[in-house]
mmCIF file of C-alpha atoms and ligand atoms in Angstrom:
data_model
loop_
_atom_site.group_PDB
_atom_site.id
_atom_site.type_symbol
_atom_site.label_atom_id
_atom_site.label_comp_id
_atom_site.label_asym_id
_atom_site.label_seq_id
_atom_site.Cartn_x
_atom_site.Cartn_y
_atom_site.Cartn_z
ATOM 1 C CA UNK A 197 20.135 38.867 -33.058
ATOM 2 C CA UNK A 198 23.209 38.441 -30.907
ATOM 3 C CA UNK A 199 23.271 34.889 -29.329
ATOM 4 C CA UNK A 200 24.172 34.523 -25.388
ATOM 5 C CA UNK A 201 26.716 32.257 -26.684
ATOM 6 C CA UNK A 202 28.004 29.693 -29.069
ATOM 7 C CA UNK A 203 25.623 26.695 -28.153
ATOM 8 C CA UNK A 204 27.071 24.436 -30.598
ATOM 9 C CA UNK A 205 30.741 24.751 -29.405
ATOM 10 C CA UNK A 206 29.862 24.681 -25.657
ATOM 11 C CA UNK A 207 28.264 20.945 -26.737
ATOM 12 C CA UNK A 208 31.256 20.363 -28.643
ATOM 13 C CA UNK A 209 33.977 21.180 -25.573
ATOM 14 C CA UNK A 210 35.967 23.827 -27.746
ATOM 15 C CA UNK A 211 33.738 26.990 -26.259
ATOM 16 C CA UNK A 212 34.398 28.650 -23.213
ATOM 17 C CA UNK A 213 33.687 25.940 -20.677
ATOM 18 C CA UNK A 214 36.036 23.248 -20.186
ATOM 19 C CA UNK A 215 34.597 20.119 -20.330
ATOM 20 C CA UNK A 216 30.521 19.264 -20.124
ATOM 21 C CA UNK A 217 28.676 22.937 -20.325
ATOM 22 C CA UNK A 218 26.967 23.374 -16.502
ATOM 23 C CA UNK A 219 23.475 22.893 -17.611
ATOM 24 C CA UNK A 220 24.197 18.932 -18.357
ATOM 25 C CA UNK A 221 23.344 17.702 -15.181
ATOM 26 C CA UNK A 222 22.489 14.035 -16.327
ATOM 27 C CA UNK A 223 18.904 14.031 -15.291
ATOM 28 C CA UNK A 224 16.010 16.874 -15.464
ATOM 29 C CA UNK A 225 16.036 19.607 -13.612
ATOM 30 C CA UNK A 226 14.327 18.966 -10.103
ATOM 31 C CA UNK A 227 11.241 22.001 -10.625
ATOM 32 C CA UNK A 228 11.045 20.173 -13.537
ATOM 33 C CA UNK A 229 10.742 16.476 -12.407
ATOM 34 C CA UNK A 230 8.638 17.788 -9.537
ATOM 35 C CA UNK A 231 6.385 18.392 -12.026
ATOM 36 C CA UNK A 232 6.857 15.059 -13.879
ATOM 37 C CA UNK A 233 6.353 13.707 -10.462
ATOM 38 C CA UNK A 234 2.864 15.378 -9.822
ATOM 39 C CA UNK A 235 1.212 14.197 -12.911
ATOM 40 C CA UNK A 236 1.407 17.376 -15.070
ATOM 41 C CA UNK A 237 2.644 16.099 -17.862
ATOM 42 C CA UNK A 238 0.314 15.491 -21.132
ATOM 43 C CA UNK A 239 1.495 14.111 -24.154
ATOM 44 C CA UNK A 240 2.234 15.152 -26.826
ATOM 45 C CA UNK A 241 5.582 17.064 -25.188
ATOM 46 C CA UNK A 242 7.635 19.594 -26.557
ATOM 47 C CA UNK A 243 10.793 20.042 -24.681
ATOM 48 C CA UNK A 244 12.022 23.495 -26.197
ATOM 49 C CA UNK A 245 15.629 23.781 -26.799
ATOM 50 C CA UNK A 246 15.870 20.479 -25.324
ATOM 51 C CA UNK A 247 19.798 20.449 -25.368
ATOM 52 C CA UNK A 248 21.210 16.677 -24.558
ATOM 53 C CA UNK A 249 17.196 16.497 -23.698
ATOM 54 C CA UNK A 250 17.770 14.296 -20.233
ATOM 55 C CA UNK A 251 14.378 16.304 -19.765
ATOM 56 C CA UNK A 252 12.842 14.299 -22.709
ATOM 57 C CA UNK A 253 14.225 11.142 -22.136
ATOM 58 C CA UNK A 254 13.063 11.157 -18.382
ATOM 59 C CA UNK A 255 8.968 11.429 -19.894
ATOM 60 C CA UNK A 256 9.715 9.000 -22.521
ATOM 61 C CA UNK A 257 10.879 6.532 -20.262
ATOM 62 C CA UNK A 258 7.669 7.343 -18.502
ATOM 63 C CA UNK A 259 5.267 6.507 -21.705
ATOM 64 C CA UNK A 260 5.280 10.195 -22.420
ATOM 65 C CA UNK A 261 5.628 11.421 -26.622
ATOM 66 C CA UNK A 262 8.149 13.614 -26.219
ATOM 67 C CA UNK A 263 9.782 16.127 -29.468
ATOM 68 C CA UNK A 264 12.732 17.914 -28.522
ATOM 69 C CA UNK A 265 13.626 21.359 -30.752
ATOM 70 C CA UNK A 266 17.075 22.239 -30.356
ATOM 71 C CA UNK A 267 19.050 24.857 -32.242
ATOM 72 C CA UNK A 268 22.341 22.680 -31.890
ATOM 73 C CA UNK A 269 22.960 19.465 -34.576
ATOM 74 C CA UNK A 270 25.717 18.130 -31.824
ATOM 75 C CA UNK A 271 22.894 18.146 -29.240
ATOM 76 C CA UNK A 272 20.015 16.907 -31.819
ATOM 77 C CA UNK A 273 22.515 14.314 -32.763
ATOM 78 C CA UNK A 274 23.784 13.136 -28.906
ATOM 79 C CA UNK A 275 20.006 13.340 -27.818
ATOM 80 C CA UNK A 276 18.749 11.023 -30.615
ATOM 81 C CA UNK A 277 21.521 8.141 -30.720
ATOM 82 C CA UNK A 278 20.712 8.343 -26.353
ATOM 83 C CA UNK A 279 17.171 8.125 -27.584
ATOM 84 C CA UNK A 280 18.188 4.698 -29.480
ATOM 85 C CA UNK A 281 20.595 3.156 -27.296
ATOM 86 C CA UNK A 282 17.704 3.745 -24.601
ATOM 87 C CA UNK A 283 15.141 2.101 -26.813
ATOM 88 C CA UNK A 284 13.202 4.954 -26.723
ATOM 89 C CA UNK A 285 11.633 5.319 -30.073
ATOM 90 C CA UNK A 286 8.676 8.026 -28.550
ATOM 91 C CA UNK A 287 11.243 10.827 -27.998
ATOM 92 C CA UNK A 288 12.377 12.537 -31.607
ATOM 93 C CA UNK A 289 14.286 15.459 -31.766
ATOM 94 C CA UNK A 290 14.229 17.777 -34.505
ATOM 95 C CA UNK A 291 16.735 20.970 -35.516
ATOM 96 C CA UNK A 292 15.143 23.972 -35.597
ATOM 97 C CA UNK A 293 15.030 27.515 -34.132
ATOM 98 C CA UNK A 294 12.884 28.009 -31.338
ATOM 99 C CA UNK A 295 11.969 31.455 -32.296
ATOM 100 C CA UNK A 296 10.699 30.813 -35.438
ATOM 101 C CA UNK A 297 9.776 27.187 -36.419
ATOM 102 C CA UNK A 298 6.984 25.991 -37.672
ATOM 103 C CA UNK A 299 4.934 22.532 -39.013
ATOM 104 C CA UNK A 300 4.084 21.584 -35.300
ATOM 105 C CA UNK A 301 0.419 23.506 -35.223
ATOM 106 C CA UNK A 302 -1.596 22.971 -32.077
ATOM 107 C CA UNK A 303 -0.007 19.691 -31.985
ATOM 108 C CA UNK A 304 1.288 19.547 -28.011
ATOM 109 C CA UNK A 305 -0.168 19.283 -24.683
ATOM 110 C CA UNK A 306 2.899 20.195 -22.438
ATOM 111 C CA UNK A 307 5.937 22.570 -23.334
ATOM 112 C CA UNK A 308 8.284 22.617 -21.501
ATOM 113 C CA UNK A 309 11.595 25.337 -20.949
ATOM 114 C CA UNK A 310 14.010 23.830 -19.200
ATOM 115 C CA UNK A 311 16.398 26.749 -18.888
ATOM 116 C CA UNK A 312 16.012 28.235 -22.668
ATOM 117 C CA UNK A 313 14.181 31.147 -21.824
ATOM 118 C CA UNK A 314 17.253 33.132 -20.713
ATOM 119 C CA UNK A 315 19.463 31.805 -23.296
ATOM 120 C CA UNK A 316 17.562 33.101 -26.244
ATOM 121 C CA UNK A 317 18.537 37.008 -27.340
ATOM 122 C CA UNK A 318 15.654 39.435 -25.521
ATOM 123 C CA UNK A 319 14.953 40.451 -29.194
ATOM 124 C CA UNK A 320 13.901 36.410 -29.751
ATOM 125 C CA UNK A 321 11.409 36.053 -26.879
ATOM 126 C CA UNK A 322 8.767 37.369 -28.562
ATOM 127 C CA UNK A 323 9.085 35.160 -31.393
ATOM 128 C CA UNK A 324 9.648 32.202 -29.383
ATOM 129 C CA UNK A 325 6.429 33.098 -27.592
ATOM 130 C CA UNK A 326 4.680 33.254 -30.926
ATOM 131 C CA UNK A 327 6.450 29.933 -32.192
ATOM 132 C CA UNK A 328 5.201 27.595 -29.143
ATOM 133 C CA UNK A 329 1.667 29.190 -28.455
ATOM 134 C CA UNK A 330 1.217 28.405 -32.458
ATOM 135 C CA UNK A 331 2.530 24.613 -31.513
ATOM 136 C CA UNK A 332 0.344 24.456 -28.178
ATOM 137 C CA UNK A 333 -3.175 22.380 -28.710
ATOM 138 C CA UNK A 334 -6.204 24.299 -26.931
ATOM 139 C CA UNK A 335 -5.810 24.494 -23.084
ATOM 140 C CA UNK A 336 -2.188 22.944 -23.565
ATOM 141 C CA UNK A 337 -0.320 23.456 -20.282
ATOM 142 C CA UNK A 338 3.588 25.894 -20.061
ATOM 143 C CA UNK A 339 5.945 25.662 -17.826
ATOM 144 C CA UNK A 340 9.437 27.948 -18.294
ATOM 145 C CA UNK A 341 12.588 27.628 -15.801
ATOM 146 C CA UNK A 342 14.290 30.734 -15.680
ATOM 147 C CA UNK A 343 17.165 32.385 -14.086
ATOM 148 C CA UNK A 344 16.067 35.198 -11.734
ATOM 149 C CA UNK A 345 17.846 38.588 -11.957
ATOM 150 C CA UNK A 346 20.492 38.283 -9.460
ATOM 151 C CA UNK A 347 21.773 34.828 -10.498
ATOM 152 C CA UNK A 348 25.023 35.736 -11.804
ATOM 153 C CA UNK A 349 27.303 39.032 -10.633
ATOM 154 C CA UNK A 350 26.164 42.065 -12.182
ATOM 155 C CA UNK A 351 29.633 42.680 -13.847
ATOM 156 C CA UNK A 352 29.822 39.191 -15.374
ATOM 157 C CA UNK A 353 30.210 40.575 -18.946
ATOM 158 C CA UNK A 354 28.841 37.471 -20.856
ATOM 159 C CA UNK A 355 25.910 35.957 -18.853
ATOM 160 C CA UNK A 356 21.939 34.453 -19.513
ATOM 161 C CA UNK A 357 19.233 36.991 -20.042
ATOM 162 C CA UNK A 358 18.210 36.663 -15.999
ATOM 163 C CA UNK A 359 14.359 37.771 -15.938
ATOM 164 C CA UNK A 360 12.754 39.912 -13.300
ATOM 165 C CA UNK A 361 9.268 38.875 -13.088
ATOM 166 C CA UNK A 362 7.397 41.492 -14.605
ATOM 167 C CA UNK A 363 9.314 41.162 -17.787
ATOM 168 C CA UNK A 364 8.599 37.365 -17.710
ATOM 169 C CA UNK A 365 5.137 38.216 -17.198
ATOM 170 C CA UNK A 366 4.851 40.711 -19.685
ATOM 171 C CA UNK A 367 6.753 38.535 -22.037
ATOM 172 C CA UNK A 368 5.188 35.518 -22.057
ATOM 173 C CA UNK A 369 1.635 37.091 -21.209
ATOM 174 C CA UNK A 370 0.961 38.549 -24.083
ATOM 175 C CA UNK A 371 0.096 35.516 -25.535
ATOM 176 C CA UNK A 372 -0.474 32.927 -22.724
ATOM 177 C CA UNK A 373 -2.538 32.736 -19.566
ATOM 178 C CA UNK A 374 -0.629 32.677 -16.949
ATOM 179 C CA UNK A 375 -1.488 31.003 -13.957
ATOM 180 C CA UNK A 376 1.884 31.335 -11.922
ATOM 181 C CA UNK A 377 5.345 32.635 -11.411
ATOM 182 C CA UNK A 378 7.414 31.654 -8.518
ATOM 183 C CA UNK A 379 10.631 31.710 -6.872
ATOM 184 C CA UNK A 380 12.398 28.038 -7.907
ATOM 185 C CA UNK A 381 16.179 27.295 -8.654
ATOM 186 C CA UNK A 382 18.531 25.771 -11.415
ATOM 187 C CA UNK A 383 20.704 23.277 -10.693
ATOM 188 C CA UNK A 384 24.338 23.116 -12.699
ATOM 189 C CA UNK A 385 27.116 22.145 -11.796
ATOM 190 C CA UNK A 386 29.802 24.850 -11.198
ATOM 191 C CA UNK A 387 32.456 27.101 -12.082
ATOM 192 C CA UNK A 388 29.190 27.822 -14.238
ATOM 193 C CA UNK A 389 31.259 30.517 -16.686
ATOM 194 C CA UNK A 390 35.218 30.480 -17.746
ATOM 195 C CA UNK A 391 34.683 34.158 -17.683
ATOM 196 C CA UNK A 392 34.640 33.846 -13.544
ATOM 197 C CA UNK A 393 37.882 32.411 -13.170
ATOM 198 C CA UNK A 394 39.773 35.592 -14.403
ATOM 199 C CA UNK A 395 37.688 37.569 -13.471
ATOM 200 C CA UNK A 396 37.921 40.623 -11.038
ATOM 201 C CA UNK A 397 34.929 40.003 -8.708
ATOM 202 C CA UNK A 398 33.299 37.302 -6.798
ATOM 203 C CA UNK A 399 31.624 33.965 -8.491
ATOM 204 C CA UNK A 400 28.320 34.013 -7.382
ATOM 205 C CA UNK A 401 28.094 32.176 -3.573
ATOM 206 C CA UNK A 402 24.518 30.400 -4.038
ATOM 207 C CA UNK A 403 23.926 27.113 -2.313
ATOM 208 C CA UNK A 404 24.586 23.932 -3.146
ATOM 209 C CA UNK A 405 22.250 21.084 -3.251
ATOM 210 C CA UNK A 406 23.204 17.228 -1.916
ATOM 211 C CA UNK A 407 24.832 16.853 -5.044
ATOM 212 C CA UNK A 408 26.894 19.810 -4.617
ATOM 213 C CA UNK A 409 25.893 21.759 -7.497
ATOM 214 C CA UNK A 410 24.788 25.425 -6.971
ATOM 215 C CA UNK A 411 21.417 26.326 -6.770
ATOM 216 C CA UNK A 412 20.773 29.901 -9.215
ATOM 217 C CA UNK A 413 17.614 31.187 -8.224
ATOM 218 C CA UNK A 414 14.851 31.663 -10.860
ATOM 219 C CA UNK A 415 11.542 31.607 -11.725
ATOM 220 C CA UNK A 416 9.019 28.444 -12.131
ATOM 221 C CA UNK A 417 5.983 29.978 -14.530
ATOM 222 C CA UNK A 418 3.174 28.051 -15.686
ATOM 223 C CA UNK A 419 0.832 28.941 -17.764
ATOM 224 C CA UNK A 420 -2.065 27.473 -20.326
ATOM 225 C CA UNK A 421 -3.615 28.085 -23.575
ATOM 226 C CA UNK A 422 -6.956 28.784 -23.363
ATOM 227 C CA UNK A 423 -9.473 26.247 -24.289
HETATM 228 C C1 SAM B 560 21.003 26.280 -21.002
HETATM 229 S S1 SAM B 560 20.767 25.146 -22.321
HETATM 230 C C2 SAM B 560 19.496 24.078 -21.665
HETATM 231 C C3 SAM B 560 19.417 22.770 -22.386
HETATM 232 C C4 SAM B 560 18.361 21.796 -21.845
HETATM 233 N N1 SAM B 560 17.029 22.322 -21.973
HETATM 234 C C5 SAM B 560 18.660 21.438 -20.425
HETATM 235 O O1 SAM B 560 17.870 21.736 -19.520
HETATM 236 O O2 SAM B 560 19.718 20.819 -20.201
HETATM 237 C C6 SAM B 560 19.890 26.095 -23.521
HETATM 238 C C7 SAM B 560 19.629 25.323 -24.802
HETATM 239 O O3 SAM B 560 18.876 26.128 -25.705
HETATM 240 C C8 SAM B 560 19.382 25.924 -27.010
HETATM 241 N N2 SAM B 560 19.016 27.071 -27.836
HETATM 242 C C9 SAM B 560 19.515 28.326 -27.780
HETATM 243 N N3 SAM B 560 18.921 29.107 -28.698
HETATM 244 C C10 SAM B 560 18.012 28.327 -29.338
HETATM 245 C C11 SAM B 560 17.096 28.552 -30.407
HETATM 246 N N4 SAM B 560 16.978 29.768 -30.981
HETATM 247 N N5 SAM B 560 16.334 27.521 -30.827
HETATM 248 C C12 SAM B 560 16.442 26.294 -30.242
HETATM 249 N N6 SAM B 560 17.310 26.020 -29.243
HETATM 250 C C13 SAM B 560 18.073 27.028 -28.789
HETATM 251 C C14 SAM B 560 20.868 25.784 -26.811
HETATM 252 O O4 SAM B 560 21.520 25.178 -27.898
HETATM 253 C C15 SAM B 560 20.901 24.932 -25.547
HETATM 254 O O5 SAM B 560 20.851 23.564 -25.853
#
């Protein structure tokens, strides 16, 4: 499989971005913490590819039992000593591959994808798919954050695996029960790729939010494991 990029270098500053990658926004995404916020969170949590997991130390804050997989050791390791220093001793993190770990079966309630969906290789999905409905307990609850085709320019050489929503759909329904799919947006802070700065055409022109970072657009799906 060919990765989207060198995850473990963009965490360690020496990849393409310069500085913090764009996804570290210092809190969960807001879809995301909308949902925290409506009471749709059930422990156990897996937060898949969790990154520097400000998505899993949010719900354990809240009392949630949260285990972040994450392919990265510099995020595993930055995500557990934040875990400690925050006295948070509910949120673990393990190092694994998404697509194909195992030892977790029908253990969670919630998983959650904060933006890993497009940053696996299209050849992974279906094994992630497999990986976290063998994880998920009976009638445990998804919810995926993806970039929507149309995020990034089309020429943008190196870029996330943007979804269109059939192929999310199709992807993720083959195992799941979906219950929805709609239009929702990623927050990072921008220029989001190195590649943009030399580049010949335009960095995407999306809004920004009151923080200023750019809003992508993507999908919010949710979906549940039958009983
Ligand atoms: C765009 S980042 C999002 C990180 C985090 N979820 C967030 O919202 O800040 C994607 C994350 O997926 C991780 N990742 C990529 N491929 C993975 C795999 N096969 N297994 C586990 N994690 C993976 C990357 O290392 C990275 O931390």
């Amino acid at each position: 499989m060919t990765d989207v990029m060198d995850w473990d270098s963009a965490y360690q500053g020496d990849g393409e971005f310069q500085g913090p990658p764009p996804w570290n926004i210092g809190e969960p995404q807001p879809e995301l913490a909308a949902l925290i916020a409506a009471g749709k969170i059930r422990s156990e949590v897996l937060d898949a590819g969790c990154g520097y997991a400000e998505l899993s130390l949010a719900l354990a804050a809240d009392g949630y039992t949260v285990v972040g997989i994450e392919l990265t050791p510099t995020a595993v390791v930055a995500a557990t000593k934040a875990a400690e220093e925050r006295g948070l001793s509910n949120a673990t993190f393990v190092q694994d591959d998404i697509t194909k770990f195992t030892g977790f079966d029908g253990r969670f309630a919630t998983i959650l994808d904060s933006t890993l969906f497009h940053s696996l290789p299209v050849e992974g999905r279906d094994g992630y798919q497999q990986s976290v409905f063998r994880a998920a307990a009976p009638g445990a609850h998804y919810y995926i954050l993806v970039f929507a085709k149309g995020a990034f320019p089309a020429e943008l050489q190196q870029k996330p695996n943007e979804v269109d929503e059939d192929e999310l759909r199709a992807a993720v329904g083959k195992y799941w029960s979906i219950d929805e799919v709609r239009p929702a947006f990623i927050h990072a802070n921008t220029p989001p790729l190195e590649a943009m700065k030399s580049a010949s055409f335009e960095p995407p022109q999306h809004d920004r939010d009151e923080k200023g970072r750019m809003k992508f657009p993507a999908f919010l799906l949710s979906a549940h494991k039958p009983d």
